[in-house]
Amino acid sequence: MAGNTFGSVFRVTTWGESHGTAVGATLDGCPPGLPLTARDIQAELDRRRPGRGGPAASPRKEPDAVEILSGVFEGQTTGTPIALAIFNKDAHSKSYDNLKDIFRPGHGDITYLAKYGLRDHRGGGRASARETAGRVAAGAVAKKLLALHGITVRAYTVALGGITTGKRNLAEINDNPLFCPDNEAAATMIGHIETVRKEGDTLGGIVEILATGCPAGLGEPVFEKLDAALACALMSIGAVKGVEIGAGFAAAGMRGSENNDVILPGGFATNNSGGILAGISNGNLAHEPVAVSIGGRHDISAIPRIIPVCEAMVALTLADHLLRQKAIA
Amino acid sequence: MAGNTFGSVFRVTTWGESHGTAVGATLDGCPPGLPLTARDIQAELDRRRPGRGGPAASPRKEPDAVEILSGVFEGQTTGTPIALAIFNKDAHSKSYDNLKDIFRPGHGDITYLAKYGLRDHRGGGRASARETAGRVAAGAVAKKLLALHGITVRAYTVALGGITTGKRNLAEINDNPLFCPDNEAAATMIGHIETVRKEGDTLGGIVEILATGCPAGLGEPVFEKLDAALACALMSIGAVKGVEIGAGFAAAGMRGSENNDVILPGGFATNNSGGILAGISNGNLAHEPVAVSIGGRHDISAIPRIIPVCEAMVALTLADHLLRQKAIA
Amino acid sequence: MAGNTFGSVFRVTTWGESHGTAVGATLDGCPPGLPLTARDIQAELDRRRPGRGGPAASPRKEPDAVEILSGVFEGQTTGTPIALAIFNKDAHSKSYDNLKDIFRPGHGDITYLAKYGLRDHRGGGRASARETAGRVAAGAVAKKLLALHGITVRAYTVALGGITTGKRNLAEINDNPLFCPDNEAAATMIGHIETVRKEGDTLGGIVEILATGCPAGLGEPVFEKLDAALACALMSIGAVKGVEIGAGFAAAGMRGSENNDVILPGGFATNNSGGILAGISNGNLAHEPVAVSIGGRHDISAIPRIIPVCEAMVALTLADHLLRQKAIA
Amino acid sequence: MAGNTFGSVFRVTTWGESHGTAVGATLDGCPPGLPLTARDIQAELDRRRPGRGGPAASPRKEPDAVEILSGVFEGQTTGTPIALAIFNKDAHSKSYDNLKDIFRPGHGDITYLAKYGLRDHRGGGRASARETAGRVAAGAVAKKLLALHGITVRAYTVALGGITTGKRNLAEINDNPLFCPDNEAAATMIGHIETVRKEGDTLGGIVEILATGCPAGLGEPVFEKLDAALACALMSIGAVKGVEIGAGFAAAGMRGSENNDVILPGGFATNNSGGILAGISNGNLAHEPVAVSIGGRHDISAIPRIIPVCEAMVALTLADHLLRQKAIA
């Protein structure tokens, strides 16, 4: 049973290989009447372009132009499947012929061969960062749905190559190519990246994701808890090897009296739980809900990709659980 | 759409409240011909008994006797659903009447009410550690299936209340009530627990889970990667707020040249990936694959519960992916 | 991937063998706040008792007493899984030892062995009419949910052994053991059954199912159309070999001008579509929506079983689609 | 929860509207290593072209050229999702402006509006026969997989407008535009169609589908029986209002002694069961397994469409169950 579908009610299936004809997503279960244009989706895709990375960017310049092939009529979703495609224009398959007979460490080359008995070696085939374009496209639709309910999702870099942000000023996120909420730290990170790149090496980092406006009651006990769904969503991103909700591993070192968020008449005194109690959102999903570690072979060109993907996966998760809750409310 | 089912092919649905008539699980998709008796399952349930916790144990003494209600004939599974029930014998509902009008911090009392509009307040209702008895019972069946394929799963405590194990001698795991692979550290932890308990407080900890003998090729790209499935499985356990695979968050501080496991003719030189590359097992799932943080209100009685549950969830995940791989191989 | 689960949002998993310890169902996704007692469910189970069949009844006298093991608190559903069990009390396994080495024609004995490599031969094991007790129990909950929305489901016998009803007076359904809406036809049918039984033979029949009060808009294009879901639901009942919606096969002999239901300001002039257009209910699901053929080895004791099962399956289907529609509305 | 996905292991999601940019399918779960080219799929699509209908054909001349966008590398499937698209080239949206404000009887116009609150009125939008192009494309892949296991699926017209075939000579199926196994009957049917068309009316018909070479053991008790899955698959086709397996409704008029297929050492003496016992194939799925009634507004141009669609749906069902069985065998 294949695993290219995410979500139960708001459900996306992605497809496509790095150097195939196209990559894309089919989104089934989007409610009708949502205003949607290709521009809405394009705006999110533009954020993940390798070219955004400034001086340190990848040489591949994909326009990543999305086409809506179905499910939208006269500017609104119709309730039928929304098919999205991004045709590959600048693929250079030949330049990957050198990968035909080798397994790159830290990549899926060896495991895809073990699983399937054959593989599309061009640029990692399905196990390429390019696969995430379909996620970001579908996530853009999820974000539009969430916006109607006053929910926003933002991701940003809080550590890279051992350098951590000194502050979290979300107003600065779009000022630098690292989506870092601290322009000064971002500048140091970029310098470090350039040094390491010259040495032929790469760096890892930590991303934080913040959802605001999330109502209480989302998440399904006991196996599809909201935190379990988020962990699955985020760990499905290539290179992510750790997920924390709220205080995360730090909770292991706290006493119950420190860790448990005191309930006050107007809300919670703290947010160690990341806004999720017993797998259900508590209405306080507003501060450091999720921290994602990204390790492995990374460089500055990966950051503009992973940030929108993290946002997309959290948005898809919340949209799905929002609709699931409607079914029983 | 409710969330009490886990797995696609080897699929378990659990049910039951802390102080209801019974808790249990229905396991659908177990292959026929697997030898199975109630004793096999009972052995796993006995490991999670609060009473196992020695001097610091909970006063609730559940025998937790499992009954197989269907799916087994003449000592073998038949391929039909295996219904498992554990009747509650010592529930003392009245002693929870004090919880009727309060929300305990760090618990699901407030979120269940927000989600459903009403709640079974007795002992946390569905959001009780007792719910996990059904998981452990089903996990015992998964373990039997995995054993036929040479796969074992073991969980153990590596940190508790800030005290970490000095060694990982798996032979010592069953020597102490904390399932700690370091008897000496376990003794220190127990002392610390007793002190903190007298202060009316609780401690958190970190559990590590090790799967050995896992073949290459398990895990489904791209959303149901093996690491995503494990993260979901483990984050669905109450109080777990962080999951790492392999090097986990430490990878964020490494360079690519340090983090990427070199591929040698006979296998991998290191195991920073936790045995999973691009979401697919690499045949090396043998060292520190998963580290689970448990935070929140915990005490020694919780450890014997969470260790078998962690093993159960990993076993259920691997059994499901083992059968899924058979469908396409 | 096993098939003992029905429905997506209102989802039931049944389990149990004819001569195992118990049969039952786990119902996940029932909205909270629905008043529910064991008596509600027992009333439906009592309708399917073999003993109800009067003089021609089966010698097996099961009380079929249902127990609610979870999911109900203080007389209301809580939104958590509702586990239902009916313990087998009068099983007489030994009397089936003669079936150990033979395959009964028209039964699953031979195909279960082909599929699983072994089988529980006692009374058909899982492939027994007894399996449907779990369906009826879960269907009773679905009926309660539907009643809140003004929807009713009724099934009745319209043909048996070549004898057809002359009228459809639903007030007479409960007057005779055949659930026949024509007492006179029922008497003839019963006489015929007794004659055929003496000859050691059995009869087939046709059941009709009527749902009233169903709103427009239920059913999901394109593979989970309401009629496709109903066909699946009803064809999953043992011995059912044909399903028609509305005019059914008769439509093949009509012209478009006869068959297409004219749309009038107040509704539809006719109901050849069975209240379902393009897979979506049209608000007119009120006349002969489904006719189910039951063939194979049947006798009067089967009728009291299949009528409640047909109602249960239609109720489960409608309840599921009612909740699914809420998710997008 | 939307319904545009069919199958569990071999799983297809279709998308697209009659007059949108394209229609297509995403097929997830196809085993790797299956030889596949666009030509294989094109051959099936060509069979469903309206233009095939000879003198009585629809004026719309779609080339229906399929493109494989992903999942195939160097002529073989890779185990990743296979995205298929057929771009609409000759849509003439404007010619449907007259449908904007009316509901055609027998169509989904009124129910789509009831369900979604808005609709794409152009040519029926999603509720168009054009939607089935995606099914046929995916079904072509299923057929290739089945062929490797020696399974074939063929559909043919056995009744149209009250005219029934006198014989079932499958060698004649491709000789006439009606896929009728009796050229003489086909000629009479065509004459009748032309007469009725001049009167501005349409005809219904009955299609029979035959699967040969199907092994014993396919089908999942109890809700996903092979006959239940086939009934769902076929009833999901627009205009289909009845499904029979084997003897179908005729079984209701037989005695058990007539209807039950006697088991002989070499197989079954008859095939009233349609090759399916207790929901599991008995290895005899070789004669009249399914008869589908098509009613409503039909003409000769519909036949070339529905025959390949019936084959596609049966092929998709069998491919899915073939892989499901591998998971437990």
JSON list of C-alpha atoms in Angstrom, two decimals, chain C residues 1-6 8 12 14 103 105-108 110-112 114-116 126-127 131 135 192 196 199 201-202 204-206 216-217 219-225 227-228 231-232 235-236 238 241-245 248-249 251-252 254-257 259-261 263 268 273 276-278 280-282 291-297 313 324-325 328, chain D residues 1-6 8 14 103 105-108 110-112 114-116 126-127 131 135 161 192 196 199 201-206 216-217 219-225 227-228 231-232 235-236 238 241-245 248-249 251-252 254-257 259-261 263 268 273 276-278 280-282 291-297 313 324-325 328:
[
{"chain": "C", "resi": 1, "resn": "MET", "atom": "CA", "xyz": [-5.30, -5.40, 4.02]},
{"chain": "C", "resi": 2, "resn": "ALA", "atom": "CA", "xyz": [-8.25, -6.79, 5.86]},
{"chain": "C", "resi": 3, "resn": "GLY", "atom": "CA", "xyz": [-11.84, -5.89, 5.16]},
{"chain": "C", "resi": 4, "resn": "ASN", "atom": "CA", "xyz": [-13.71, -6.00, 8.45]},
{"chain": "C", "resi": 5, "resn": "THR", "atom": "CA", "xyz": [-14.20, -2.24, 8.64]},
{"chain": "C", "resi": 6, "resn": "PHE", "atom": "CA", "xyz": [-17.07, -0.34, 7.03]},
{"chain": "C", "resi": 8, "resn": "SER", "atom": "CA", "xyz": [-15.03, 6.35, 6.70]},
{"chain": "C", "resi": 12, "resn": "VAL", "atom": "CA", "xyz": [-17.56, 0.07, 12.28]},
{"chain": "C", "resi": 14, "resn": "THR", "atom": "CA", "xyz": [-16.92, -6.25, 13.30]},
{"chain": "C", "resi": 103, "resn": "PHE", "atom": "CA", "xyz": [-17.01, -28.27, 1.94]},
{"chain": "C", "resi": 105, "resn": "PRO", "atom": "CA", "xyz": [-21.75, -26.11, -1.57]},
{"chain": "C", "resi": 106, "resn": "GLY", "atom": "CA", "xyz": [-22.79, -22.46, -1.66]},
{"chain": "C", "resi": 107, "resn": "HIS", "atom": "CA", "xyz": [-20.69, -21.74, 1.42]},
{"chain": "C", "resi": 108, "resn": "GLY", "atom": "CA", "xyz": [-17.33, -20.20, 2.15]},
{"chain": "C", "resi": 110, "resn": "ILE", "atom": "CA", "xyz": [-13.70, -23.99, 0.30]},
{"chain": "C", "resi": 111, "resn": "THR", "atom": "CA", "xyz": [-12.78, -20.36, -0.38]},
{"chain": "C", "resi": 112, "resn": "TYR", "atom": "CA", "xyz": [-11.71, -19.58, 3.18]},
{"chain": "C", "resi": 114, "resn": "ALA", "atom": "CA", "xyz": [-8.04, -21.34, -0.37]},
{"chain": "C", "resi": 115, "resn": "LYS", "atom": "CA", "xyz": [-7.48, -17.84, 0.99]},
{"chain": "C", "resi": 116, "resn": "TYR", "atom": "CA", "xyz": [-6.08, -18.51, 4.42]},
{"chain": "C", "resi": 126, "resn": "ARG", "atom": "CA", "xyz": [-16.43, -16.04, 10.31]},
{"chain": "C", "resi": 127, "resn": "ALA", "atom": "CA", "xyz": [-18.51, -16.76, 7.19]},
{"chain": "C", "resi": 131, "resn": "GLU", "atom": "CA", "xyz": [-21.30, -12.50, 12.00]},
{"chain": "C", "resi": 135, "resn": "ARG", "atom": "CA", "xyz": [-23.56, -5.33, 12.06]},
{"chain": "C", "resi": 192, "resn": "HIS", "atom": "CA", "xyz": [-44.37, -23.07, 0.77]},
{"chain": "C", "resi": 196, "resn": "VAL", "atom": "CA", "xyz": [-39.80, -27.25, 0.69]},
{"chain": "C", "resi": 199, "resn": "GLU", "atom": "CA", "xyz": [-38.01, -31.95, 0.90]},
{"chain": "C", "resi": 201, "resn": "ASP", "atom": "CA", "xyz": [-34.41, -27.86, 0.24]},
{"chain": "C", "resi": 202, "resn": "THR", "atom": "CA", "xyz": [-34.31, -24.09, 0.65]},
{"chain": "C", "resi": 204, "resn": "GLY", "atom": "CA", "xyz": [-34.45, -17.57, -2.15]},
{"chain": "C", "resi": 205, "resn": "GLY", "atom": "CA", "xyz": [-36.16, -14.22, -2.06]},
{"chain": "C", "resi": 206, "resn": "ILE", "atom": "CA", "xyz": [-36.07, -10.51, -2.67]},
{"chain": "C", "resi": 216, "resn": "ALA", "atom": "CA", "xyz": [-30.29, 16.04, -0.75]},
{"chain": "C", "resi": 217, "resn": "GLY", "atom": "CA", "xyz": [-26.50, 16.18, -1.06]},
{"chain": "C", "resi": 219, "resn": "GLY", "atom": "CA", "xyz": [-22.83, 10.77, -1.55]},
{"chain": "C", "resi": 220, "resn": "GLU", "atom": "CA", "xyz": [-19.31, 11.46, -2.75]},
{"chain": "C", "resi": 221, "resn": "PRO", "atom": "CA", "xyz": [-18.37, 11.57, -6.42]},
{"chain": "C", "resi": 222, "resn": "VAL", "atom": "CA", "xyz": [-17.01, 9.68, -8.19]},
{"chain": "C", "resi": 223, "resn": "PHE", "atom": "CA", "xyz": [-16.11, 6.30, -6.67]},
{"chain": "C", "resi": 224, "resn": "GLU", "atom": "CA", "xyz": [-17.99, 6.63, -3.41]},
{"chain": "C", "resi": 225, "resn": "LYS", "atom": "CA", "xyz": [-21.30, 7.63, -4.91]},
{"chain": "C", "resi": 227, "resn": "ASP", "atom": "CA", "xyz": [-25.49, 4.19, -4.83]},
{"chain": "C", "resi": 228, "resn": "ALA", "atom": "CA", "xyz": [-22.02, 2.64, -5.08]},
{"chain": "C", "resi": 231, "resn": "ALA", "atom": "CA", "xyz": [-24.34, -1.54, -3.45]},
{"chain": "C", "resi": 232, "resn": "CYS", "atom": "CA", "xyz": [-21.14, -2.37, -1.60]},
{"chain": "C", "resi": 235, "resn": "MET", "atom": "CA", "xyz": [-23.55, -7.01, -1.55]},
{"chain": "C", "resi": 236, "resn": "SER", "atom": "CA", "xyz": [-21.36, -7.55, 1.51]},
{"chain": "C", "resi": 238, "resn": "GLY", "atom": "CA", "xyz": [-23.82, -13.24, 2.64]},
{"chain": "C", "resi": 241, "resn": "LYS", "atom": "CA", "xyz": [-26.01, -11.64, -5.41]},
{"chain": "C", "resi": 242, "resn": "GLY", "atom": "CA", "xyz": [-27.79, -8.65, -6.92]},
{"chain": "C", "resi": 243, "resn": "VAL", "atom": "CA", "xyz": [-28.50, -5.02, -6.00]},
{"chain": "C", "resi": 244, "resn": "GLU", "atom": "CA", "xyz": [-30.73, -2.56, -7.79]},
{"chain": "C", "resi": 245, "resn": "ILE", "atom": "CA", "xyz": [-31.26, 1.13, -7.07]},
{"chain": "C", "resi": 248, "resn": "GLY", "atom": "CA", "xyz": [-32.65, -0.97, -11.49]},
{"chain": "C", "resi": 249, "resn": "PHE", "atom": "CA", "xyz": [-32.38, -3.39, -14.39]},
{"chain": "C", "resi": 251, "resn": "ALA", "atom": "CA", "xyz": [-34.18, 0.98, -16.69]},
{"chain": "C", "resi": 252, "resn": "ALA", "atom": "CA", "xyz": [-32.28, -0.96, -19.36]},
{"chain": "C", "resi": 254, "resn": "MET", "atom": "CA", "xyz": [-36.91, 1.98, -20.86]},
{"chain": "C", "resi": 255, "resn": "ARG", "atom": "CA", "xyz": [-36.32, 4.92, -23.12]},
{"chain": "C", "resi": 256, "resn": "GLY", "atom": "CA", "xyz": [-34.69, 8.02, -21.68]},
{"chain": "C", "resi": 257, "resn": "SER", "atom": "CA", "xyz": [-38.02, 9.83, -21.87]},
{"chain": "C", "resi": 259, "resn": "ASN", "atom": "CA", "xyz": [-36.75, 6.63, -17.26]},
{"chain": "C", "resi": 260, "resn": "ASN", "atom": "CA", "xyz": [-35.57, 10.15, -16.48]},
{"chain": "C", "resi": 261, "resn": "ASP", "atom": "CA", "xyz": [-37.49, 11.59, -13.55]},
{"chain": "C", "resi": 263, "resn": "ILE", "atom": "CA", "xyz": [-38.09, 17.74, -12.17]},
{"chain": "C", "resi": 268, "resn": "PHE", "atom": "CA", "xyz": [-39.53, 14.82, -8.81]},
{"chain": "C", "resi": 273, "resn": "SER", "atom": "CA", "xyz": [-33.43, 7.00, -9.99]},
{"chain": "C", "resi": 276, "resn": "ILE", "atom": "CA", "xyz": [-29.89, 9.24, -6.30]},
{"chain": "C", "resi": 277, "resn": "LEU", "atom": "CA", "xyz": [-28.64, 11.28, -9.28]},
{"chain": "C", "resi": 278, "resn": "ALA", "atom": "CA", "xyz": [-24.98, 11.12, -10.31]},
{"chain": "C", "resi": 280, "resn": "ILE", "atom": "CA", "xyz": [-25.76, 12.12, -4.82]},
{"chain": "C", "resi": 281, "resn": "SER", "atom": "CA", "xyz": [-29.10, 11.94, -3.01]},
{"chain": "C", "resi": 282, "resn": "ASN", "atom": "CA", "xyz": [-31.71, 14.22, -4.53]},
{"chain": "C", "resi": 291, "resn": "ALA", "atom": "CA", "xyz": [-33.99, -4.00, -3.97]},
{"chain": "C", "resi": 292, "resn": "VAL", "atom": "CA", "xyz": [-31.77, -6.77, -2.73]},
{"chain": "C", "resi": 293, "resn": "SER", "atom": "CA", "xyz": [-31.87, -10.27, -4.06]},
{"chain": "C", "resi": 294, "resn": "ILE", "atom": "CA", "xyz": [-31.07, -13.03, -1.65]},
{"chain": "C", "resi": 295, "resn": "GLY", "atom": "CA", "xyz": [-30.25, -16.37, -3.20]},
{"chain": "C", "resi": 296, "resn": "GLY", "atom": "CA", "xyz": [-28.61, -19.58, -2.08]},
{"chain": "C", "resi": 297, "resn": "ARG", "atom": "CA", "xyz": [-29.43, -21.75, 0.89]},
{"chain": "C", "resi": 313, "resn": "MET", "atom": "CA", "xyz": [-26.13, -1.73, 6.32]},
{"chain": "C", "resi": 324, "resn": "ARG", "atom": "CA", "xyz": [-19.04, 13.15, 5.61]},
{"chain": "C", "resi": 325, "resn": "GLN", "atom": "CA", "xyz": [-21.24, 15.84, 4.16]},
{"chain": "C", "resi": 328, "resn": "ILE", "atom": "CA", "xyz": [-17.47, 20.04, 3.71]},
{"chain": "D", "resi": 1, "resn": "MET", "atom": "CA", "xyz": [-14.19, 13.08, 3.03]},
{"chain": "D", "resi": 2, "resn": "ALA", "atom": "CA", "xyz": [-14.01, 13.04, -0.72]},
{"chain": "D", "resi": 3, "resn": "GLY", "atom": "CA", "xyz": [-14.54, 10.00, -2.87]},
{"chain": "D", "resi": 4, "resn": "ASN", "atom": "CA", "xyz": [-12.29, 10.32, -5.90]},
{"chain": "D", "resi": 5, "resn": "THR", "atom": "CA", "xyz": [-9.99, 7.49, -4.85]},
{"chain": "D", "resi": 6, "resn": "PHE", "atom": "CA", "xyz": [-10.56, 3.81, -5.60]},
{"chain": "D", "resi": 8, "resn": "SER", "atom": "CA", "xyz": [-6.53, 0.25, -1.11]},
{"chain": "D", "resi": 14, "resn": "THR", "atom": "CA", "xyz": [-9.11, 10.55, -10.77]},
{"chain": "D", "resi": 103, "resn": "PHE", "atom": "CA", "xyz": [-31.19, 21.10, -14.60]},
{"chain": "D", "resi": 105, "resn": "PRO", "atom": "CA", "xyz": [-33.38, 15.37, -15.84]},
{"chain": "D", "resi": 106, "resn": "GLY", "atom": "CA", "xyz": [-31.44, 12.18, -15.15]},
{"chain": "D", "resi": 107, "resn": "HIS", "atom": "CA", "xyz": [-28.25, 14.18, -14.60]},
{"chain": "D", "resi": 108, "resn": "GLY", "atom": "CA", "xyz": [-26.26, 15.43, -11.66]},
{"chain": "D", "resi": 110, "resn": "ILE", "atom": "CA", "xyz": [-29.43, 19.43, -9.49]},
{"chain": "D", "resi": 111, "resn": "THR", "atom": "CA", "xyz": [-27.65, 17.21, -6.97]},
{"chain": "D", "resi": 112, "resn": "TYR", "atom": "CA", "xyz": [-24.20, 18.76, -7.44]},
{"chain": "D", "resi": 114, "resn": "ALA", "atom": "CA", "xyz": [-27.51, 20.71, -3.64]},
{"chain": "D", "resi": 115, "resn": "LYS", "atom": "CA", "xyz": [-24.28, 19.17, -2.39]},
{"chain": "D", "resi": 116, "resn": "TYR", "atom": "CA", "xyz": [-21.75, 21.89, -3.15]},
{"chain": "D", "resi": 126, "resn": "ARG", "atom": "CA", "xyz": [-17.20, 16.42, -13.01]},
{"chain": "D", "resi": 127, "resn": "ALA", "atom": "CA", "xyz": [-20.42, 14.40, -13.52]},
{"chain": "D", "resi": 131, "resn": "GLU", "atom": "CA", "xyz": [-14.49, 11.74, -16.20]},
{"chain": "D", "resi": 135, "resn": "ARG", "atom": "CA", "xyz": [-10.54, 5.43, -15.06]},
{"chain": "D", "resi": 161, "resn": "GLY", "atom": "CA", "xyz": [-33.21, -1.07, -26.18]},
{"chain": "D", "resi": 192, "resn": "HIS", "atom": "CA", "xyz": [-33.14, 0.74, -33.52]},
{"chain": "D", "resi": 196, "resn": "VAL", "atom": "CA", "xyz": [-35.01, 6.34, -31.60]},
{"chain": "D", "resi": 199, "resn": "GLU", "atom": "CA", "xyz": [-37.36, 10.73, -32.20]},
{"chain": "D", "resi": 201, "resn": "ASP", "atom": "CA", "xyz": [-34.93, 9.78, -27.38]},
{"chain": "D", "resi": 202, "resn": "THR", "atom": "CA", "xyz": [-32.32, 7.40, -25.95]},
{"chain": "D", "resi": 203, "resn": "LEU", "atom": "CA", "xyz": [-32.06, 3.74, -24.96]},
{"chain": "D", "resi": 204, "resn": "GLY", "atom": "CA", "xyz": [-30.68, 1.66, -22.10]},
{"chain": "D", "resi": 205, "resn": "GLY", "atom": "CA", "xyz": [-28.87, -1.63, -22.14]},
{"chain": "D", "resi": 206, "resn": "ILE", "atom": "CA", "xyz": [-27.13, -4.41, -20.26]},
{"chain": "D", "resi": 216, "resn": "ALA", "atom": "CA", "xyz": [-8.96, -18.58, -5.77]},
{"chain": "D", "resi": 217, "resn": "GLY", "atom": "CA", "xyz": [-8.55, -16.54, -2.60]},
{"chain": "D", "resi": 219, "resn": "GLY", "atom": "CA", "xyz": [-11.60, -10.81, -1.67]},
{"chain": "D", "resi": 220, "resn": "GLU", "atom": "CA", "xyz": [-11.61, -9.67, 1.93]},
{"chain": "D", "resi": 221, "resn": "PRO", "atom": "CA", "xyz": [-14.30, -10.68, 4.38]},
{"chain": "D", "resi": 222, "resn": "VAL", "atom": "CA", "xyz": [-16.62, -9.30, 5.52]},
{"chain": "D", "resi": 223, "resn": "PHE", "atom": "CA", "xyz": [-17.27, -5.79, 4.16]},
{"chain": "D", "resi": 224, "resn": "GLU", "atom": "CA", "xyz": [-14.78, -5.83, 1.31]},
{"chain": "D", "resi": 225, "resn": "LYS", "atom": "CA", "xyz": [-15.88, -9.09, -0.20]},
{"chain": "D", "resi": 227, "resn": "ASP", "atom": "CA", "xyz": [-18.51, -9.19, -4.93]},
{"chain": "D", "resi": 228, "resn": "ALA", "atom": "CA", "xyz": [-19.10, -6.13, -2.72]},
{"chain": "D", "resi": 231, "resn": "ALA", "atom": "CA", "xyz": [-20.65, -3.96, -7.01]},
{"chain": "D", "resi": 232, "resn": "CYS", "atom": "CA", "xyz": [-19.20, -0.72, -5.67]},
{"chain": "D", "resi": 235, "resn": "MET", "atom": "CA", "xyz": [-22.28, 1.07, -9.49]},
{"chain": "D", "resi": 236, "resn": "SER", "atom": "CA", "xyz": [-19.85, 4.00, -9.39]},
{"chain": "D", "resi": 238, "resn": "GLY", "atom": "CA", "xyz": [-22.72, 6.94, -14.17]},
{"chain": "D", "resi": 241, "resn": "LYS", "atom": "CA", "xyz": [-28.45, 1.23, -11.54]},
{"chain": "D", "resi": 242, "resn": "GLY", "atom": "CA", "xyz": [-28.12, -2.52, -11.02]},
{"chain": "D", "resi": 243, "resn": "VAL", "atom": "CA", "xyz": [-25.37, -5.07, -10.53]},
{"chain": "D", "resi": 244, "resn": "GLU", "atom": "CA", "xyz": [-25.64, -8.83, -10.46]},
{"chain": "D", "resi": 245, "resn": "ILE", "atom": "CA", "xyz": [-22.97, -11.41, -9.71]},
{"chain": "D", "resi": 248, "resn": "GLY", "atom": "CA", "xyz": [-27.91, -12.58, -9.65]},
{"chain": "D", "resi": 249, "resn": "PHE", "atom": "CA", "xyz": [-31.60, -11.94, -9.08]},
{"chain": "D", "resi": 251, "resn": "ALA", "atom": "CA", "xyz": [-31.09, -16.96, -7.66]},
{"chain": "D", "resi": 252, "resn": "ALA", "atom": "CA", "xyz": [-34.07, -15.59, -5.74]},
{"chain": "D", "resi": 254, "resn": "MET", "atom": "CA", "xyz": [-34.22, -20.97, -7.50]},
{"chain": "D", "resi": 255, "resn": "ARG", "atom": "CA", "xyz": [-34.15, -23.58, -4.79]},
{"chain": "D", "resi": 256, "resn": "GLY", "atom": "CA", "xyz": [-30.92, -24.17, -2.91]},
{"chain": "D", "resi": 257, "resn": "SER", "atom": "CA", "xyz": [-30.51, -27.49, -4.70]},
{"chain": "D", "resi": 259, "resn": "ASN", "atom": "CA", "xyz": [-28.58, -22.64, -7.14]},
{"chain": "D", "resi": 260, "resn": "ASN", "atom": "CA", "xyz": [-25.69, -24.07, -5.14]},
{"chain": "D", "resi": 261, "resn": "ASP", "atom": "CA", "xyz": [-22.80, -25.03, -7.41]},
{"chain": "D", "resi": 263, "resn": "ILE", "atom": "CA", "xyz": [-18.16, -29.08, -5.99]},
{"chain": "D", "resi": 268, "resn": "PHE", "atom": "CA", "xyz": [-17.45, -26.54, -9.86]},
{"chain": "D", "resi": 273, "resn": "SER", "atom": "CA", "xyz": [-22.10, -17.97, -7.72]},
{"chain": "D", "resi": 276, "resn": "ILE", "atom": "CA", "xyz": [-17.32, -15.91, -5.71]},
{"chain": "D", "resi": 277, "resn": "LEU", "atom": "CA", "xyz": [-18.28, -17.78, -2.51]},
{"chain": "D", "resi": 278, "resn": "ALA", "atom": "CA", "xyz": [-18.62, -15.91, 0.79]},
{"chain": "D", "resi": 280, "resn": "ILE", "atom": "CA", "xyz": [-13.82, -14.82, -1.94]},
{"chain": "D", "resi": 281, "resn": "SER", "atom": "CA", "xyz": [-13.00, -15.95, -5.49]},
{"chain": "D", "resi": 282, "resn": "ASN", "atom": "CA", "xyz": [-13.24, -19.71, -5.92]},
{"chain": "D", "resi": 291, "resn": "ALA", "atom": "CA", "xyz": [-24.01, -8.18, -15.40]},
{"chain": "D", "resi": 292, "resn": "VAL", "atom": "CA", "xyz": [-24.37, -4.43, -15.33]},
{"chain": "D", "resi": 293, "resn": "SER", "atom": "CA", "xyz": [-27.52, -2.63, -16.25]},
{"chain": "D", "resi": 294, "resn": "ILE", "atom": "CA", "xyz": [-27.15, 0.74, -17.85]},
{"chain": "D", "resi": 295, "resn": "GLY", "atom": "CA", "xyz": [-30.23, 2.88, -17.88]},
{"chain": "D", "resi": 296, "resn": "GLY", "atom": "CA", "xyz": [-31.04, 6.51, -18.42]},
{"chain": "D", "resi": 297, "resn": "ARG", "atom": "CA", "xyz": [-30.08, 8.75, -21.31]},
{"chain": "D", "resi": 313, "resn": "MET", "atom": "CA", "xyz": [-13.33, -0.92, -12.99]},
{"chain": "D", "resi": 324, "resn": "ARG", "atom": "CA", "xyz": [-3.95, -7.29, -1.00]},
{"chain": "D", "resi": 325, "resn": "GLN", "atom": "CA", "xyz": [-3.82, -11.05, -0.99]},
{"chain": "D", "resi": 328, "resn": "ILE", "atom": "CA", "xyz": [-1.11, -11.89, 3.91]}
]
